[in-house]
Amino acid sequence: MSTSLLLVDDDRTFSSLAASMLSQEGFRVRVARSLHETRAALAAEAPDLVVLDRRLPDGDGLVFLPELRAQLPATVVLMVTAHGDIESAVQAIRAGARDYLSKPVEIDDLVMRARRAASDLQLQERLRQAESVLEGQHRMAEPRSPTMQRTLEMLERIATTPRSPVLLLGETGTGKAVLARHLHALRQKQGAFVQINCAALPATMMESELFGHERGAFTDAKTARRGLVELASDGLLFLDEVGELPLALQAKLLTFLDKGAFRRLGGTTELTSTARIVAATNKDLEAEVAAGRFREDLLFRLSVFRVDVPPLRERREDVLPLARTLVLELCSELGRRPVPFSPAAEERLLSYPFPGNVRELRNVLERALVLEGGPTLELQSLTKGGGTPAPSDPNAFSVSGPPRPLDEVERLYVRHVLEQLGGRRMEAARALGLSYPTFLRRLEENPPSE
């Protein structure tokens, strides 16, 4: 990622030549020739590096420097001072400038110092990314709401029991996977965290994924393979969307929960694993039991510790701390410095209902970090006309534009239902009353648009 640089100098000849040379070095250069233009440029996009002349038509760059540092504390500033003006250079360093150059500025010297500053920025970014990896990609924001505080206290107590199953219940996007990771992190010196989405694989592959298989167990089984239950031994196996498990596999999972023992697909030897099972779903499992789609004894066994995860709209106190934590994560992933929220953005966050919960919040922030280039995040996407929170109905289906053929509308509706059900294809096929092969054909006829 190239370093963005704002060159503030009213000498048109020098600024044009310097901008050309810096651009050849890989910098993304913008030029401002007054403090007025500088403020406008900073409002449009926060630069990584500013080269700031002191003598400007509408003011003193040294006087402006504290304002710049207060607005963009992470931006590196190189101050340009008059020849031999040591006092100004000392004042600039004290005010927060990284370095200074004396006039007349040599282009080669400017390029060298800019390169050095860019290298320092890149090193700091690598250190931030390394720290993010060490702390875990999905850090747990300290909750302020009483409901989430009680949830975390419960997880801390659960962590003292190494194998007891845990069932996380809550709406889509509430952060059940993050809580599972947090539970895993609470125990020191343990095995791996292993995760699988039970809705993402066909039933024919799920048993092999969970429990492994022996060589020759099926046509493509060229070698024996360990399953996730074995890989997670002494650690935690997170079964997301556990309500999608086929009934036959539910029985095998129940046996493992009761005895800690299992057999690989096609095997005769009984193996053991000490993996803790943490399951999650947004389904009403009691209703699934009544409908005959989920085993009642498995529900009882998974519910040794049942944790209900509240939706984001019921814990408004957590929105801002959570949003700030997510911005730090996303900035690390996107390779940019953290960006604060404007006061208006904070108001929008607090007033928006977030029907998609934490997942929707993360998507909103990621979109803003990519599309908004200013020094603060405004989150304009959360408003619709006049600053009013945009109404959102997650179950609504609409087709905009001119009238379309009926078969095209049907295909769009198939994809809409799939999105509403969180990508769970088997459940979407059942909801639409289609056979699974027919459902897949409909998806292929209507690939996602770019």
CSV table of C-alpha atoms in Angstrom, one decimal:
chain,number,residue,atom,x,y,z
A,1,MET,CA,0.0,0.0,0.0
A,2,SER,CA,1.5,3.4,-1.1
A,3,THR,CA,2.1,6.2,1.4
A,4,SER,CA,-0.2,9.2,1.0
A,5,LEU,CA,1.7,12.5,1.3
A,6,LEU,CA,0.4,16.1,1.5
A,7,LEU,CA,2.9,18.7,0.3
A,8,VAL,CA,2.2,22.2,1.7
A,9,ASP,CA,4.2,24.9,-0.1
A,10,ASP,CA,3.2,28.0,-2.0
A,11,ASP,CA,6.3,27.9,-4.3
A,12,ARG,CA,4.7,26.5,-7.4
A,13,THR,CA,7.9,25.6,-9.2
A,14,PHE,CA,9.4,23.8,-6.2
A,15,SER,CA,6.1,22.0,-5.2
A,16,SER,CA,5.5,20.8,-8.8
A,17,LEU,CA,9.0,19.4,-9.1
A,18,ALA,CA,8.9,17.9,-5.6
A,19,ALA,CA,5.5,16.3,-6.2
A,20,SER,CA,6.8,14.8,-9.4
A,21,MET,CA,9.9,13.3,-7.8
A,22,LEU,CA,7.9,12.0,-4.8
A,23,SER,CA,5.3,10.4,-7.1
A,24,GLN,CA,8.1,8.6,-8.9
A,25,GLU,CA,9.2,7.2,-5.6
A,26,GLY,CA,5.7,5.6,-5.1
A,27,PHE,CA,4.1,8.3,-2.9
A,28,ARG,CA,0.5,9.3,-3.5
A,29,VAL,CA,1.0,13.1,-3.5
A,30,ARG,CA,-1.4,16.0,-3.1
A,31,VAL,CA,-0.3,19.6,-3.1
A,32,ALA,CA,-1.8,22.5,-1.0
A,33,ARG,CA,-0.5,26.1,-1.4
A,34,SER,CA,-2.1,27.7,1.6
A,35,LEU,CA,-3.5,26.8,5.1
A,36,HIS,CA,-7.0,27.1,3.7
A,37,GLU,CA,-6.2,24.5,1.0
A,38,THR,CA,-4.5,22.4,3.7
A,39,ARG,CA,-7.5,22.3,5.9
A,40,ALA,CA,-9.7,21.3,2.9
A,41,ALA,CA,-7.3,18.6,1.9
A,42,LEU,CA,-7.1,17.2,5.5
A,43,ALA,CA,-10.9,17.1,5.7
A,44,ALA,CA,-11.1,15.1,2.4
A,45,GLU,CA,-8.5,12.5,3.3
A,46,ALA,CA,-6.1,11.9,6.2
A,47,PRO,CA,-2.6,11.7,4.8
A,48,ASP,CA,0.2,9.4,6.2
A,49,LEU,CA,2.8,12.1,5.8
A,50,VAL,CA,2.7,16.0,5.7
A,51,VAL,CA,5.5,18.2,4.4
A,52,LEU,CA,4.6,21.6,5.9
A,53,ASP,CA,6.3,24.9,5.0
A,54,ARG,CA,6.3,27.6,7.6
A,55,ARG,CA,5.9,30.7,5.4
A,56,LEU,CA,2.4,30.5,3.8
A,57,PRO,CA,0.3,33.2,2.2
A,58,ASP,CA,-2.4,33.0,4.9
A,59,GLY,CA,-0.5,32.1,8.0
A,60,ASP,CA,2.4,30.4,9.8
A,61,GLY,CA,2.8,26.6,9.3
A,62,LEU,CA,4.5,26.4,12.8
A,63,VAL,CA,1.4,28.0,14.4
A,64,PHE,CA,-0.8,25.6,12.4
A,65,LEU,CA,1.2,22.6,13.5
A,66,PRO,CA,-0.5,22.0,16.9
A,67,GLU,CA,-3.9,22.1,15.2
A,68,LEU,CA,-2.7,19.5,12.6
A,69,ARG,CA,-1.3,17.2,15.4
A,70,ALA,CA,-4.5,17.5,17.4
A,71,GLN,CA,-6.6,16.6,14.4
A,72,LEU,CA,-4.4,13.8,13.1
A,73,PRO,CA,-2.1,12.6,15.9
A,74,ALA,CA,-0.8,9.6,13.9
A,75,THR,CA,0.2,11.6,10.8
A,76,VAL,CA,4.0,12.2,10.4
A,77,VAL,CA,4.9,15.8,9.9
A,78,LEU,CA,8.2,17.1,8.3
A,79,MET,CA,8.5,20.9,9.0
A,80,VAL,CA,10.3,23.2,6.5
A,81,THR,CA,12.0,26.1,8.2
A,82,ALA,CA,14.2,29.0,7.0
A,83,HIS,CA,17.9,28.5,6.6
A,84,GLY,CA,19.7,28.6,9.9
A,85,ASP,CA,16.5,29.1,11.9
A,86,ILE,CA,17.4,26.6,14.7
A,87,GLU,CA,14.9,28.1,17.1
A,88,SER,CA,12.0,27.3,14.7
A,89,ALA,CA,13.3,23.8,14.1
A,90,VAL,CA,13.4,23.2,17.9
A,91,GLN,CA,9.9,24.6,18.3
A,92,ALA,CA,8.6,22.3,15.5
A,93,ILE,CA,10.1,19.2,17.1
A,94,ARG,CA,8.6,20.2,20.4
A,95,ALA,CA,5.2,20.7,18.7
A,96,GLY,CA,5.2,17.2,17.3
A,97,ALA,CA,7.1,17.3,14.0
A,98,ARG,CA,9.0,14.1,13.3
A,99,ASP,CA,11.8,16.0,11.4
A,100,TYR,CA,12.7,19.3,9.8
A,101,LEU,CA,14.3,20.6,6.6
A,102,SER,CA,16.0,23.9,6.0
A,103,LYS,CA,15.4,26.1,3.0
A,104,PRO,CA,16.4,25.9,0.2
A,105,VAL,CA,15.2,22.4,0.3
A,106,GLU,CA,17.2,19.9,-1.8
A,107,ILE,CA,14.8,17.5,-3.6
A,108,ASP,CA,17.1,14.5,-2.9
A,109,ASP,CA,17.1,15.3,0.8
A,110,LEU,CA,13.3,15.6,0.9
A,111,VAL,CA,12.9,12.3,-0.9
A,112,MET,CA,15.3,10.6,1.5
A,113,ARG,CA,13.6,11.9,4.6
A,114,ALA,CA,10.1,11.1,3.2
A,115,ARG,CA,11.3,7.5,2.4
A,116,ARG,CA,12.6,7.2,6.0
A,117,ALA,CA,9.3,8.4,7.5
A,118,ALA,CA,7.4,6.0,5.2
A,119,SER,CA,9.6,3.1,6.4
A,120,ASP,CA,8.9,4.0,10.0
A,121,LEU,CA,5.2,4.0,9.3
A,122,GLN,CA,5.3,0.6,7.6
A,123,LEU,CA,7.3,-0.8,10.5
A,124,GLN,CA,4.7,0.6,13.0
A,125,GLU,CA,1.9,-1.0,10.8
A,126,ARG,CA,3.6,-4.4,10.8
A,127,LEU,CA,4.0,-4.2,14.6
A,128,ARG,CA,0.3,-3.3,15.0
A,129,GLN,CA,-0.6,-6.3,12.8
A,130,ALA,CA,1.6,-8.6,14.7
A,131,GLU,CA,0.1,-7.4,18.0
A,132,SER,CA,-3.4,-8.0,16.5
A,133,VAL,CA,-2.4,-11.6,15.6
A,134,LEU,CA,-1.0,-12.2,19.1
A,135,GLU,CA,-4.1,-10.8,20.8
A,136,GLY,CA,-6.4,-12.8,18.5
A,137,GLN,CA,-8.2,-11.6,15.4
A,138,HIS,CA,-11.5,-11.3,17.2
A,139,ARG,CA,-10.9,-9.5,20.4
A,140,MET,CA,-13.6,-9.4,23.0
A,141,ALA,CA,-14.7,-5.8,23.7
A,142,GLU,CA,-15.3,-5.1,27.4
A,143,PRO,CA,-19.1,-5.0,27.7
A,144,ARG,CA,-21.0,-2.3,29.5
A,145,SER,CA,-24.5,-3.8,29.4
A,146,PRO,CA,-25.5,-5.9,32.5
A,147,THR,CA,-26.8,-8.7,30.2
A,148,MET,CA,-23.4,-9.2,28.5
A,149,GLN,CA,-21.5,-8.7,31.7
A,150,ARG,CA,-23.5,-11.6,33.2
A,151,THR,CA,-22.9,-13.7,30.1
A,152,LEU,CA,-19.1,-13.2,30.4
A,153,GLU,CA,-19.2,-14.0,34.1
A,154,MET,CA,-21.0,-17.2,33.3
A,155,LEU,CA,-18.4,-18.1,30.7
A,156,GLU,CA,-15.6,-17.6,33.2
A,157,ARG,CA,-17.3,-20.1,35.5
A,158,ILE,CA,-17.9,-22.5,32.7
A,159,ALA,CA,-14.2,-22.3,31.7
A,160,THR,CA,-13.3,-24.1,35.0
A,161,THR,CA,-15.0,-27.3,33.7
A,162,PRO,CA,-12.8,-28.7,30.9
A,163,ARG,CA,-15.3,-30.9,29.0
A,164,SER,CA,-18.8,-29.9,29.8
A,165,PRO,CA,-20.8,-29.0,26.6
A,166,VAL,CA,-22.0,-25.5,26.0
A,167,LEU,CA,-24.9,-24.3,23.9
A,168,LEU,CA,-24.9,-20.7,22.7
A,169,LEU,CA,-28.3,-19.5,21.5
A,170,GLY,CA,-29.1,-16.2,19.8
A,171,GLU,CA,-30.0,-14.4,16.6
A,172,THR,CA,-27.8,-14.5,13.5
A,173,GLY,CA,-24.8,-12.1,13.9
A,174,THR,CA,-24.8,-11.7,17.7
A,175,GLY,CA,-21.2,-12.9,18.0
A,176,LYS,CA,-21.7,-16.5,19.2
A,177,ALA,CA,-18.4,-17.5,17.5
A,178,VAL,CA,-16.5,-14.7,19.3
A,179,LEU,CA,-17.9,-15.9,22.6
A,180,ALA,CA,-16.8,-19.5,21.8
A,181,ARG,CA,-13.3,-18.1,21.1
A,182,HIS,CA,-13.4,-16.2,24.3
A,183,LEU,CA,-14.3,-19.3,26.3
A,184,HIS,CA,-11.4,-21.1,24.7
A,185,ALA,CA,-9.0,-18.3,25.6
A,186,LEU,CA,-10.0,-18.3,29.2
A,187,ARG,CA,-8.3,-21.7,29.7
A,188,GLN,CA,-4.5,-21.7,29.7
A,189,LYS,CA,-2.3,-24.4,28.1
A,190,GLN,CA,-5.0,-26.2,26.1
A,191,GLY,CA,-5.4,-27.6,22.6
A,192,ALA,CA,-6.6,-25.9,19.4
A,193,PHE,CA,-9.8,-24.0,18.7
A,194,VAL,CA,-11.5,-25.8,15.8
A,195,GLN,CA,-14.6,-24.5,14.1
A,196,ILE,CA,-17.1,-25.9,11.6
A,197,ASN,CA,-20.3,-24.6,10.1
A,198,CYS,CA,-22.7,-27.5,10.1
A,199,ALA,CA,-24.8,-25.9,7.4
A,200,ALA,CA,-21.8,-25.4,5.0
A,201,LEU,CA,-21.3,-29.1,4.1
A,202,PRO,CA,-23.5,-31.8,2.6
A,203,ALA,CA,-24.7,-34.5,5.0
A,204,THR,CA,-22.6,-37.1,3.2
A,205,MET,CA,-19.4,-35.2,4.0
A,206,MET,CA,-20.2,-34.0,7.5
A,207,GLU,CA,-19.5,-37.3,9.3
A,208,SER,CA,-16.0,-37.6,7.7
A,209,GLU,CA,-15.3,-34.0,8.6
A,210,LEU,CA,-16.2,-34.4,12.2
A,211,PHE,CA,-15.0,-37.9,13.0
A,212,GLY,CA,-12.5,-38.7,10.2
A,213,HIS,CA,-12.4,-41.7,7.9
A,214,GLU,CA,-10.2,-44.8,7.3
A,215,ARG,CA,-8.6,-45.6,4.0
A,216,GLY,CA,-11.2,-47.1,1.6
A,217,ALA,CA,-14.2,-45.9,3.6
A,218,PHE,CA,-15.6,-44.4,0.4
A,219,THR,CA,-14.5,-44.0,-3.2
A,220,ASP,CA,-12.2,-41.0,-2.7
A,221,ALA,CA,-10.7,-42.1,0.6
A,222,LYS,CA,-7.2,-42.8,-0.6
A,223,THR,CA,-5.7,-42.4,2.8
A,224,ALA,CA,-6.9,-42.3,6.4
A,225,ARG,CA,-7.8,-38.9,7.8
A,226,ARG,CA,-8.3,-37.5,11.2
A,227,GLY,CA,-11.5,-35.6,11.9
A,228,LEU,CA,-12.1,-32.3,13.7
A,229,VAL,CA,-13.0,-34.1,16.9
A,230,GLU,CA,-9.4,-35.6,17.0
A,231,LEU,CA,-7.8,-32.3,15.9
A,232,ALA,CA,-9.6,-30.5,18.8
A,233,SER,CA,-8.5,-32.9,21.5
A,234,ASP,CA,-7.6,-31.0,24.7
A,235,GLY,CA,-9.1,-28.0,23.0
A,236,LEU,CA,-12.5,-26.7,21.8
A,237,LEU,CA,-14.6,-27.8,18.9
A,238,PHE,CA,-17.2,-25.1,17.9
A,239,LEU,CA,-20.2,-26.5,16.0
A,240,ASP,CA,-21.9,-23.5,14.4
A,241,GLU,CA,-25.4,-23.9,13.2
A,242,VAL,CA,-25.7,-27.2,15.1
A,243,GLY,CA,-29.4,-27.4,14.2
A,244,GLU,CA,-28.4,-28.4,10.7
A,245,LEU,CA,-26.8,-31.7,11.7
A,246,PRO,CA,-28.5,-34.7,10.1
A,247,LEU,CA,-30.4,-37.0,12.6
A,248,ALA,CA,-28.0,-39.9,12.0
A,249,LEU,CA,-25.0,-37.8,12.8
A,250,GLN,CA,-26.8,-36.3,15.9
A,251,ALA,CA,-26.8,-39.8,17.3
A,252,LYS,CA,-23.1,-40.2,16.8
A,253,LEU,CA,-22.4,-36.8,18.4
A,254,LEU,CA,-24.5,-37.8,21.4
A,255,THR,CA,-22.4,-40.9,21.8
A,256,PHE,CA,-19.2,-38.9,21.7
A,257,LEU,CA,-20.6,-36.4,24.3
A,258,ASP,CA,-21.6,-39.2,26.6
A,259,LYS,CA,-18.4,-41.3,26.4
A,260,GLY,CA,-15.8,-39.1,24.8
A,261,ALA,CA,-15.4,-42.0,22.3
A,262,PHE,CA,-16.0,-42.3,18.6
A,263,ARG,CA,-15.2,-44.3,15.5
A,264,ARG,CA,-13.9,-43.0,12.2
A,265,LEU,CA,-16.1,-43.5,9.1
A,266,GLY,CA,-15.3,-47.0,7.9
A,267,GLY,CA,-13.3,-47.9,11.1
A,268,THR,CA,-13.8,-50.5,13.8
A,269,THR,CA,-11.4,-49.1,16.4
A,270,GLU,CA,-12.9,-46.9,19.2
A,271,LEU,CA,-10.9,-43.7,19.6
A,272,THR,CA,-11.1,-41.0,22.3
A,273,SER,CA,-10.9,-37.3,22.4
A,274,THR,CA,-11.1,-34.7,25.2
A,275,ALA,CA,-12.4,-31.9,23.0
A,276,ARG,CA,-15.0,-29.7,24.6
A,277,ILE,CA,-18.0,-29.2,22.3
A,278,VAL,CA,-19.5,-25.8,22.1
A,279,ALA,CA,-22.5,-25.6,19.8
A,280,ALA,CA,-24.4,-22.6,18.5
A,281,THR,CA,-27.6,-22.0,16.6
A,282,ASN,CA,-30.2,-19.3,15.9
A,283,LYS,CA,-32.9,-21.9,15.7
A,284,ASP,CA,-35.6,-22.7,18.3
A,285,LEU,CA,-34.3,-26.2,19.1
A,286,GLU,CA,-37.3,-27.0,21.2
A,287,ALA,CA,-39.5,-26.4,18.1
A,288,GLU,CA,-37.1,-28.5,16.1
A,289,VAL,CA,-37.4,-31.4,18.6
A,290,ALA,CA,-41.2,-31.1,18.4
A,291,ALA,CA,-41.0,-31.3,14.6
A,292,GLY,CA,-38.8,-34.4,14.8
A,293,ARG,CA,-35.8,-32.7,13.2
A,294,PHE,CA,-33.6,-32.6,16.3
A,295,ARG,CA,-33.0,-35.3,19.0
A,296,GLU,CA,-34.4,-34.4,22.4
A,297,ASP,CA,-31.6,-36.3,24.2
A,298,LEU,CA,-28.9,-34.4,22.2
A,299,LEU,CA,-30.6,-31.1,23.2
A,300,PHE,CA,-30.5,-32.1,26.8
A,301,ARG,CA,-26.8,-33.2,26.6
A,302,LEU,CA,-25.7,-30.0,24.8
A,303,SER,CA,-27.6,-27.8,27.3
A,304,VAL,CA,-25.4,-28.7,30.3
A,305,PHE,CA,-24.5,-25.0,30.1
A,306,ARG,CA,-27.0,-22.9,28.0
A,307,VAL,CA,-26.0,-19.4,27.3
A,308,ASP,CA,-28.5,-17.0,25.7
A,309,VAL,CA,-26.7,-14.3,23.7
A,310,PRO,CA,-28.8,-11.1,23.6
A,311,PRO,CA,-29.2,-9.1,20.3
A,312,LEU,CA,-27.4,-5.9,19.9
A,313,ARG,CA,-30.6,-3.8,20.2
A,314,GLU,CA,-31.0,-5.0,23.7
A,315,ARG,CA,-27.5,-3.9,24.8
A,316,ARG,CA,-27.2,-0.4,23.5
A,317,GLU,CA,-24.4,0.4,26.0
A,318,ASP,CA,-22.1,-2.0,24.1
A,319,VAL,CA,-22.5,-0.4,20.7
A,320,LEU,CA,-19.8,2.2,20.8
A,321,PRO,CA,-17.1,0.1,22.6
A,322,LEU,CA,-17.8,-2.7,20.2
A,323,ALA,CA,-17.7,-0.4,17.2
A,324,ARG,CA,-14.3,1.0,18.3
A,325,THR,CA,-12.9,-2.5,18.8
A,326,LEU,CA,-14.1,-3.6,15.4
A,327,VAL,CA,-12.6,-0.5,13.7
A,328,LEU,CA,-9.2,-1.4,15.2
A,329,GLU,CA,-9.5,-4.9,13.8
A,330,LEU,CA,-10.7,-3.8,10.4
A,331,CYS,CA,-8.0,-1.1,10.1
A,332,SER,CA,-5.4,-3.8,10.9
A,333,GLU,CA,-6.9,-6.0,8.2
A,334,LEU,CA,-7.1,-3.1,5.6
A,335,GLY,CA,-3.6,-1.9,6.4
A,336,ARG,CA,-4.6,1.6,7.5
A,337,ARG,CA,-4.3,3.6,10.7
A,338,PRO,CA,-7.3,3.6,13.1
A,339,VAL,CA,-9.9,6.3,12.4
A,340,PRO,CA,-12.1,7.9,15.1
A,341,PHE,CA,-15.9,8.4,14.8
A,342,SER,CA,-17.3,11.9,14.4
A,343,PRO,CA,-19.9,13.0,17.0
A,344,ALA,CA,-22.6,12.6,14.3
A,345,ALA,CA,-21.5,9.0,13.6
A,346,GLU,CA,-21.7,8.1,17.3
A,347,GLU,CA,-25.2,9.4,17.4
A,348,ARG,CA,-26.1,7.3,14.3
A,349,LEU,CA,-24.6,4.2,15.9
A,350,LEU,CA,-26.6,4.7,19.1
A,351,SER,CA,-29.9,5.3,17.2
A,352,TYR,CA,-29.7,2.6,14.6
A,353,PRO,CA,-31.5,-0.7,15.5
A,354,PHE,CA,-29.0,-3.1,13.8
A,355,PRO,CA,-31.3,-5.9,12.9
A,356,GLY,CA,-28.3,-7.8,11.7
A,357,ASN,CA,-26.6,-7.4,15.0
A,358,VAL,CA,-22.8,-7.4,15.4
A,359,ARG,CA,-22.3,-8.8,11.9
A,360,GLU,CA,-24.2,-5.9,10.4
A,361,LEU,CA,-22.2,-3.4,12.5
A,362,ARG,CA,-19.0,-4.9,11.2
A,363,ASN,CA,-20.2,-4.7,7.6
A,364,VAL,CA,-21.2,-1.0,8.1
A,365,LEU,CA,-17.8,-0.1,9.5
A,366,GLU,CA,-15.9,-2.0,6.8
A,367,ARG,CA,-17.9,-0.2,4.1
A,368,ALA,CA,-17.2,3.2,5.7
A,369,LEU,CA,-13.5,2.5,6.1
A,370,VAL,CA,-13.2,1.7,2.4
A,371,LEU,CA,-15.5,4.4,1.0
A,372,GLU,CA,-15.0,7.4,3.4
A,373,GLY,CA,-11.6,9.0,3.1
A,374,GLY,CA,-11.9,11.8,5.7
A,375,PRO,CA,-10.0,12.0,9.1
A,376,THR,CA,-13.2,10.7,10.9
A,377,LEU,CA,-15.8,8.2,10.1
A,378,GLU,CA,-19.3,9.7,9.4
A,379,LEU,CA,-21.2,6.5,8.7
A,380,GLN,CA,-23.6,8.2,6.3
A,381,SER,CA,-24.9,4.8,5.2
A,382,LEU,CA,-26.8,4.6,8.5
A,383,THR,CA,-29.0,7.5,7.6
A,384,LYS,CA,-31.6,8.1,4.9
A,385,GLY,CA,-32.5,11.7,4.1
A,386,GLY,CA,-32.4,14.3,7.0
A,387,GLY,CA,-30.3,12.2,9.3
A,388,THR,CA,-33.1,9.8,10.2
A,389,PRO,CA,-32.2,6.2,10.9
A,390,ALA,CA,-33.0,4.2,7.8
A,391,PRO,CA,-35.9,1.8,8.4
A,392,SER,CA,-34.7,-1.8,7.9
A,393,ASP,CA,-36.8,-4.9,7.6
A,394,PRO,CA,-34.5,-7.9,7.3
A,395,ASN,CA,-37.3,-10.1,6.0
A,396,ALA,CA,-38.5,-7.8,3.2
A,397,PHE,CA,-38.2,-8.9,-0.4
A,398,SER,CA,-38.5,-6.3,-3.2
A,399,VAL,CA,-37.5,-6.1,-6.9
A,400,SER,CA,-36.6,-2.7,-8.1
A,401,GLY,CA,-36.5,-1.4,-11.7
A,402,PRO,CA,-38.7,-2.3,-14.7
A,403,PRO,CA,-41.0,-5.3,-14.7
A,404,ARG,CA,-39.1,-8.6,-15.0
A,405,PRO,CA,-40.0,-12.1,-16.2
A,406,LEU,CA,-41.6,-14.3,-13.5
A,407,ASP,CA,-38.9,-16.9,-13.7
A,408,GLU,CA,-36.2,-14.2,-13.0
A,409,VAL,CA,-38.2,-13.0,-10.0
A,410,GLU,CA,-38.4,-16.6,-8.7
A,411,ARG,CA,-34.7,-17.0,-9.0
A,412,LEU,CA,-34.1,-13.7,-7.1
A,413,TYR,CA,-36.5,-14.9,-4.4
A,414,VAL,CA,-34.6,-18.2,-4.0
A,415,ARG,CA,-31.4,-16.2,-3.3
A,416,HIS,CA,-33.3,-13.9,-0.9
A,417,VAL,CA,-34.5,-16.8,1.1
A,418,LEU,CA,-31.0,-18.3,1.2
A,419,GLU,CA,-29.6,-15.0,2.6
A,420,GLN,CA,-32.4,-14.8,5.2
A,421,LEU,CA,-31.4,-18.2,6.4
A,422,GLY,CA,-27.8,-17.4,6.7
A,423,GLY,CA,-26.6,-19.4,3.7
A,424,ARG,CA,-28.1,-22.7,5.0
A,425,ARG,CA,-28.9,-24.3,1.7
A,426,MET,CA,-30.7,-27.4,3.0
A,427,GLU,CA,-33.1,-25.3,5.2
A,428,ALA,CA,-33.6,-22.8,2.3
A,429,ALA,CA,-34.6,-25.7,0.0
A,430,ARG,CA,-37.1,-27.0,2.6
A,431,ALA,CA,-38.6,-23.5,3.2
A,432,LEU,CA,-39.1,-23.1,-0.6
A,433,GLY,CA,-40.6,-26.6,-1.0
A,434,LEU,CA,-37.9,-27.6,-3.5
A,435,SER,CA,-35.7,-30.7,-3.8
A,436,TYR,CA,-32.1,-30.0,-3.0
A,437,PRO,CA,-30.9,-30.6,-6.6
A,438,THR,CA,-33.6,-28.3,-8.0
A,439,PHE,CA,-32.6,-25.7,-5.4
A,440,LEU,CA,-29.0,-25.9,-6.5
A,441,ARG,CA,-30.0,-25.5,-10.2
A,442,ARG,CA,-31.9,-22.4,-9.3
A,443,LEU,CA,-28.8,-20.9,-7.6
A,444,GLU,CA,-26.6,-21.7,-10.6
A,445,GLU,CA,-29.1,-20.0,-12.9
A,446,ASN,CA,-28.9,-16.9,-10.8
A,447,PRO,CA,-25.2,-16.4,-9.8
A,448,PRO,CA,-24.4,-13.5,-7.4
A,449,SER,CA,-23.8,-10.3,-9.2
A,450,GLU,CA,-20.4,-8.6,-9.0
